[in-house]
mmCIF file of C-alpha atoms in Angstrom:
data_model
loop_
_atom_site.group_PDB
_atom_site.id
_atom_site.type_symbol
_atom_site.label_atom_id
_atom_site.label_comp_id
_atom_site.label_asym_id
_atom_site.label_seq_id
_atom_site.Cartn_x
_atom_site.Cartn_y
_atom_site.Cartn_z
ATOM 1 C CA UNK A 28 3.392 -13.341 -3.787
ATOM 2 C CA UNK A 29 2.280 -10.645 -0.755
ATOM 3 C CA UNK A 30 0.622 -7.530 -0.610
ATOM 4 C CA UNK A 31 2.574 -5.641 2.387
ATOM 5 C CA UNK A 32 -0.282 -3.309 3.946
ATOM 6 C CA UNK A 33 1.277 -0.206 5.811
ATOM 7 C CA UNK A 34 -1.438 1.023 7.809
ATOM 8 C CA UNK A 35 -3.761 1.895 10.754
ATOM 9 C CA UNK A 36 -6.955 3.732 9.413
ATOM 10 C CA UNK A 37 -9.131 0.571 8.474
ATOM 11 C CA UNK A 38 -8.695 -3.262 10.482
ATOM 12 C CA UNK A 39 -11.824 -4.479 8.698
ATOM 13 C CA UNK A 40 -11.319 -3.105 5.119
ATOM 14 C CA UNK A 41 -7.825 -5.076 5.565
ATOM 15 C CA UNK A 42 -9.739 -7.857 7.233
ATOM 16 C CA UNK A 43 -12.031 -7.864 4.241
ATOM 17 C CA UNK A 44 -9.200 -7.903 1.694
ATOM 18 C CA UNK A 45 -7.202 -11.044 3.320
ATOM 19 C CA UNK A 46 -10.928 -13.062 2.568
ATOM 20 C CA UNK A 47 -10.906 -11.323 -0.889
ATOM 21 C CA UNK A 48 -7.491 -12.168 -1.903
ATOM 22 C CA UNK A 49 -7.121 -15.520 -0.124
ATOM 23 C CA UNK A 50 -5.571 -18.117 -2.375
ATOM 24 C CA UNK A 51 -3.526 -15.275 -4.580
ATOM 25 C CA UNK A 52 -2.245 -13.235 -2.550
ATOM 26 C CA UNK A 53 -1.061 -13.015 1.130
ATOM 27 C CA UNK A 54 -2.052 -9.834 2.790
ATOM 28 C CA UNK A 55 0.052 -8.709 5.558
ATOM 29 C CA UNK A 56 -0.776 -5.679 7.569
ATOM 30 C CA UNK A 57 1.665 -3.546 9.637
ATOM 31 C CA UNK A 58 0.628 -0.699 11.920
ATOM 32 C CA UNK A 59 3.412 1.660 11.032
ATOM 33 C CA UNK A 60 6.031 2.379 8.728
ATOM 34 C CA UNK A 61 8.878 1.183 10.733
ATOM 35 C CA UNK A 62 7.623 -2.218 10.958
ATOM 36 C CA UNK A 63 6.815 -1.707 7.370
ATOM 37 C CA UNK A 64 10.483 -0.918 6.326
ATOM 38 C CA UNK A 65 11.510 -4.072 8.431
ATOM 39 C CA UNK A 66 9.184 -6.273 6.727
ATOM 40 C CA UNK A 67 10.621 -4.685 3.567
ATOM 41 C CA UNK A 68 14.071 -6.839 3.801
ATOM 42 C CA UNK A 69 11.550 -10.004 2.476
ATOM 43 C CA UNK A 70 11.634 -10.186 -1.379
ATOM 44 C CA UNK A 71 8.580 -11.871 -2.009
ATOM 45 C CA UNK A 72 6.250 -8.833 -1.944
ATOM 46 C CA UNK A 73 4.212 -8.609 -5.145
ATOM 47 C CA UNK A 74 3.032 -4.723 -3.995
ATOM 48 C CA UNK A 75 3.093 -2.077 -1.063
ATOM 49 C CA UNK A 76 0.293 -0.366 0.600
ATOM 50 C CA UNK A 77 0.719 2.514 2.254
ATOM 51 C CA UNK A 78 -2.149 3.886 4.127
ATOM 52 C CA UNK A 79 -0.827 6.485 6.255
ATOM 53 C CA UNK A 80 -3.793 9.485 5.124
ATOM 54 C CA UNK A 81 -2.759 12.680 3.895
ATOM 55 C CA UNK A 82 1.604 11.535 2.848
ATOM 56 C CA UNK A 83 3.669 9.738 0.797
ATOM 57 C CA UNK A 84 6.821 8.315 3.336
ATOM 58 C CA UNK A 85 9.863 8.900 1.589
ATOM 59 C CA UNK A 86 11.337 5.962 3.692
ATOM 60 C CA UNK A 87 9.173 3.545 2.800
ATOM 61 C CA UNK A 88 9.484 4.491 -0.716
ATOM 62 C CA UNK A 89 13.329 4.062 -0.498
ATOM 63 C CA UNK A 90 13.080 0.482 1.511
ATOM 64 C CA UNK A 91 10.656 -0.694 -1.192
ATOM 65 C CA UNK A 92 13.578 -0.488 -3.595
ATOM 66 C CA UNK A 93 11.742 -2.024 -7.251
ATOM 67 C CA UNK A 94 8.372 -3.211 -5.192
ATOM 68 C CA UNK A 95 5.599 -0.692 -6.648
ATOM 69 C CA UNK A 96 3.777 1.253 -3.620
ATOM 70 C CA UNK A 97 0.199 2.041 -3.696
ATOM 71 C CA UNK A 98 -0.506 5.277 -1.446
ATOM 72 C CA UNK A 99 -3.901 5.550 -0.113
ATOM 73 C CA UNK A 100 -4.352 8.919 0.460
ATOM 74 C CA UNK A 101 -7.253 10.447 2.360
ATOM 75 C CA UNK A 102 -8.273 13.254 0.456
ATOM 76 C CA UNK A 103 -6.596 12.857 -3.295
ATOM 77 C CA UNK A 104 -6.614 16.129 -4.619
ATOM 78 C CA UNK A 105 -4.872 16.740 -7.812
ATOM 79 C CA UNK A 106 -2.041 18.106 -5.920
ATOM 80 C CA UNK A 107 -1.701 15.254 -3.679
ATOM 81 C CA UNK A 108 -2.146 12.934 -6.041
ATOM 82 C CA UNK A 109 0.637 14.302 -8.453
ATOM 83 C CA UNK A 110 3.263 14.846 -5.396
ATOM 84 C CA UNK A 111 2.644 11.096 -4.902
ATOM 85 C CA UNK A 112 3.289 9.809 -8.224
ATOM 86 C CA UNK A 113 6.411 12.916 -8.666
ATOM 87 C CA UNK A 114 7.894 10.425 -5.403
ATOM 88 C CA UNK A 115 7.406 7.538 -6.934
ATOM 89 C CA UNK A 116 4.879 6.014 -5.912
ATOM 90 C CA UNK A 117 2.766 3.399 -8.671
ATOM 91 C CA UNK A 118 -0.658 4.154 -7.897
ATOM 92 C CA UNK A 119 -2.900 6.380 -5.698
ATOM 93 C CA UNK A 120 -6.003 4.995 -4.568
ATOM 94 C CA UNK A 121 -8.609 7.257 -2.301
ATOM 95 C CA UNK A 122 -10.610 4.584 0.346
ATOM 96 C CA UNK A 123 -11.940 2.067 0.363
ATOM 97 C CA UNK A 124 -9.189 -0.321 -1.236
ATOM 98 C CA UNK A 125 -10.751 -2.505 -4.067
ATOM 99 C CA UNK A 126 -9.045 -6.349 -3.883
ATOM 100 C CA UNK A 127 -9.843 -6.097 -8.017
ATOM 101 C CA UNK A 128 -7.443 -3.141 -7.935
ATOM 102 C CA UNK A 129 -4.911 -4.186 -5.797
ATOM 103 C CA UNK A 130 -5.114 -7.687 -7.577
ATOM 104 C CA UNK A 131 -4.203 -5.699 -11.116
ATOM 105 C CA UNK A 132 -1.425 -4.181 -9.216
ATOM 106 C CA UNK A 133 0.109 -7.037 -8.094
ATOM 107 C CA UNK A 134 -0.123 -9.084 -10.929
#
């Protein structure tokens, strides 16, 4: 299975988590969430990432269909943080991303 990562803010934190994961999962990273939604159409994503700072995108959300989505949000407040999982999103994970965590998540 893949981990579909949605996201500009850090090329060698994904970089790091393609050596991490290697042999379990396949890490993909897209710079934005239209390419994300495109990549969506593939059903052998095991989890989403979407690292797009201070938002949850509702489209993404909606492409993902049954696909959990991690949000990486930049400053997780409480409020953030609750609006995230009230959209529906799994998980919400402040940086750096943890392959152990995404690993749980995927499994």
């Amino acid at each position: 299975m893949s981990i579909l990562v949605i996201g500009t803010r850090a090329p060698d934190e994904y970089a790091a988590l393609e050596r991490e994961l290697a042999g379990e999962h396949e890490v993909v990273v897209v710079p934005d969430a239209a390419r994300g939604r495109m990549m969506l159409g593939n059903p052998d994503w095991a989890l989403v990432v979407l690292d797009d700072g201070e938002f949850v995108r509702r489209d993404v959300l909606d492409a993902a269909r049954d696909v959990p989505v991690v949000a990486v949000l930049a400053r997780p407040t409480l409020e953030a943080t609750l609006n995230a999982l009230e959209a529906g999103v799994r998980d919400v994970q402040a940086p750096p991303l943890r392959a152990d965590r995404l690993r749980d998540l995927a499994a």
